[in-house]
Amino acid sequence: MTQEIIIATGAFFGMFSVIFGAFGAHALKKILSAEQLNSFEVGVKYQMYHAIVLLVLGFNASNITAATYWCFTLGIVLFSFSIYGLILSSAKGKKLRFLGPVTPIGGLLLVIGWLLLLINSF
C-alpha cells in the first residue's frame, strides 16, 4: 500500500466522520431517540479514531502492512457504516436487520488491525 493511498483513505474517512457527525448532531437530533443518536455517535467516533490512525500510519508508512491497512479500512466500513444503516433504517421504520451481524465483523477487523499493528511493532 502506498503512503498516498493510506493518507487519502484516512483523510476521506476523517472528512466524512465530520460530515456524519454534523448530520447526526443537527438533522438527526429531531428524528432519533437518545439511544439511537448515541449509537450513531459511536459509529462516527470509531470512524474518526481509525481515520486518524490511518493518517498517522500513512505518514510513517514503514510501520503498516497491506493487511493492517485493509483491516482498518474494511473495519471502518463494516462497523461504522452498518451502524449508520441500522440507525437510519430503524428511524424510517424499516430496520435493515441483515446489517446487525455486519457490525461485529467490522469491529473484529478493527481489533485485528490493532493486533497486526502490535505485531509489526516488534
Coordinates of C-alpha atoms in Angstrom, one line a residue:
M1 CA 0.0 0.0 0.0
T2 CA 1.4 3.4 -0.9
Q3 CA 1.8 6.2 1.5
E4 CA -0.5 8.4 -0.6
I5 CA -3.3 5.8 -0.6
I6 CA -3.1 5.4 3.1
I7 CA -3.2 9.1 3.8
A8 CA -6.0 9.7 1.3
T9 CA -8.1 6.9 2.9
G10 CA -7.6 8.4 6.3
A11 CA -8.4 11.9 5.1
F12 CA -11.6 10.6 3.3
F13 CA -12.8 8.8 6.4
G14 CA -11.9 11.7 8.6
M15 CA -13.8 14.2 6.4
F16 CA -16.9 12.0 6.3
S17 CA -16.7 11.5 10.0
V18 CA -17.1 15.3 10.5
I19 CA -19.9 15.4 7.9
F20 CA -21.7 12.5 9.5
G21 CA -21.2 13.9 13.0
A22 CA -22.7 17.2 12.0
F23 CA -25.5 15.5 10.2
G24 CA -26.2 13.5 13.4
A25 CA -26.0 16.5 15.7
H26 CA -28.3 18.7 13.6
A27 CA -30.5 16.8 11.2
L28 CA -30.9 13.6 13.0
K29 CA -31.3 15.1 16.5
K30 CA -35.0 15.7 15.8
I31 CA -35.8 12.2 14.5
L32 CA -33.7 9.8 16.5
S33 CA -34.2 8.7 20.1
A34 CA -31.4 9.5 22.5
E35 CA -30.3 5.8 22.4
Q36 CA -30.2 5.8 18.5
L37 CA -28.3 9.1 18.5
N38 CA -25.8 7.7 20.9
S39 CA -25.3 4.6 18.7
F40 CA -24.9 6.8 15.6
E41 CA -22.2 8.9 17.5
V42 CA -20.3 5.7 18.4
G43 CA -20.1 4.9 14.6
V44 CA -18.8 8.5 14.0
K45 CA -16.3 8.3 16.8
Y46 CA -14.8 4.9 15.7
Q47 CA -14.7 6.1 12.2
M48 CA -12.7 9.2 13.2
Y49 CA -10.4 7.3 15.6
H50 CA -9.4 4.9 12.8
A51 CA -9.1 7.7 10.2
I52 CA -6.6 9.3 12.5
V53 CA -4.7 6.0 12.9
L54 CA -4.6 5.7 9.1
L55 CA -3.2 9.2 8.8
V56 CA -0.5 8.6 11.4
L57 CA 0.4 5.3 9.8
G58 CA 0.4 6.9 6.3
F59 CA 2.9 9.5 7.4
N60 CA 5.1 6.6 8.7
A61 CA 4.2 4.0 6.1
S62 CA 7.1 1.7 7.0
N63 CA 5.0 0.5 10.0
I64 CA 1.9 -0.6 8.1
T65 CA 1.3 -3.7 6.1
A66 CA -1.4 -4.1 3.5
A67 CA -3.2 -6.5 5.8
T68 CA -3.3 -3.8 8.6
Y69 CA -4.5 -1.2 6.1
W70 CA -7.3 -3.4 4.8
C71 CA -8.4 -4.5 8.3
F72 CA -8.7 -0.8 9.4
T73 CA -10.4 0.2 6.1
L74 CA -12.8 -2.6 5.9
G75 CA -13.4 -2.5 9.6
I76 CA -14.4 1.2 9.4
V77 CA -16.8 0.4 6.5
L78 CA -18.4 -2.6 8.1
F79 CA -18.5 -1.3 11.6
S80 CA -19.4 2.4 11.3
F81 CA -21.5 2.2 8.1
S82 CA -23.5 -0.7 9.3
I83 CA -24.4 1.3 12.4
Y84 CA -25.4 4.2 10.2
G85 CA -27.6 1.9 8.1
L86 CA -29.2 0.3 11.1
I87 CA -30.0 3.5 12.9
L88 CA -31.2 5.4 9.8
S89 CA -33.3 2.5 8.6
S90 CA -34.8 2.0 12.1
A91 CA -35.7 5.7 12.2
K92 CA -37.6 5.2 8.9
G93 CA -39.4 2.2 10.4
K94 CA -37.8 -0.4 8.1
K95 CA -34.8 -1.6 10.1
L96 CA -32.2 -3.4 7.8
R97 CA -31.7 -6.4 10.2
F98 CA -29.2 -8.0 7.9
L99 CA -26.7 -5.3 9.0
G100 CA -26.8 -6.5 12.6
P101 CA -24.2 -9.2 12.1
V102 CA -22.1 -6.9 10.0
T103 CA -21.2 -4.6 12.8
P104 CA -19.3 -7.1 15.0
I105 CA -17.4 -8.4 11.9
G106 CA -16.3 -4.8 11.3
G107 CA -15.3 -4.5 15.0
L108 CA -13.3 -7.7 14.7
L109 CA -11.5 -6.4 11.7
L110 CA -10.6 -3.2 13.7
V111 CA -9.3 -5.4 16.5
I112 CA -7.3 -7.5 14.1
G113 CA -5.8 -4.3 12.6
W114 CA -4.7 -3.2 16.0
L115 CA -3.2 -6.7 16.7
L116 CA -1.3 -6.6 13.4
L117 CA 0.0 -3.2 14.3
L118 CA 1.2 -4.5 17.6
I119 CA 2.8 -7.5 16.0
N120 CA 4.5 -5.3 13.3
S121 CA 5.9 -3.0 16.1
F122 CA 8.2 -5.9 17.1

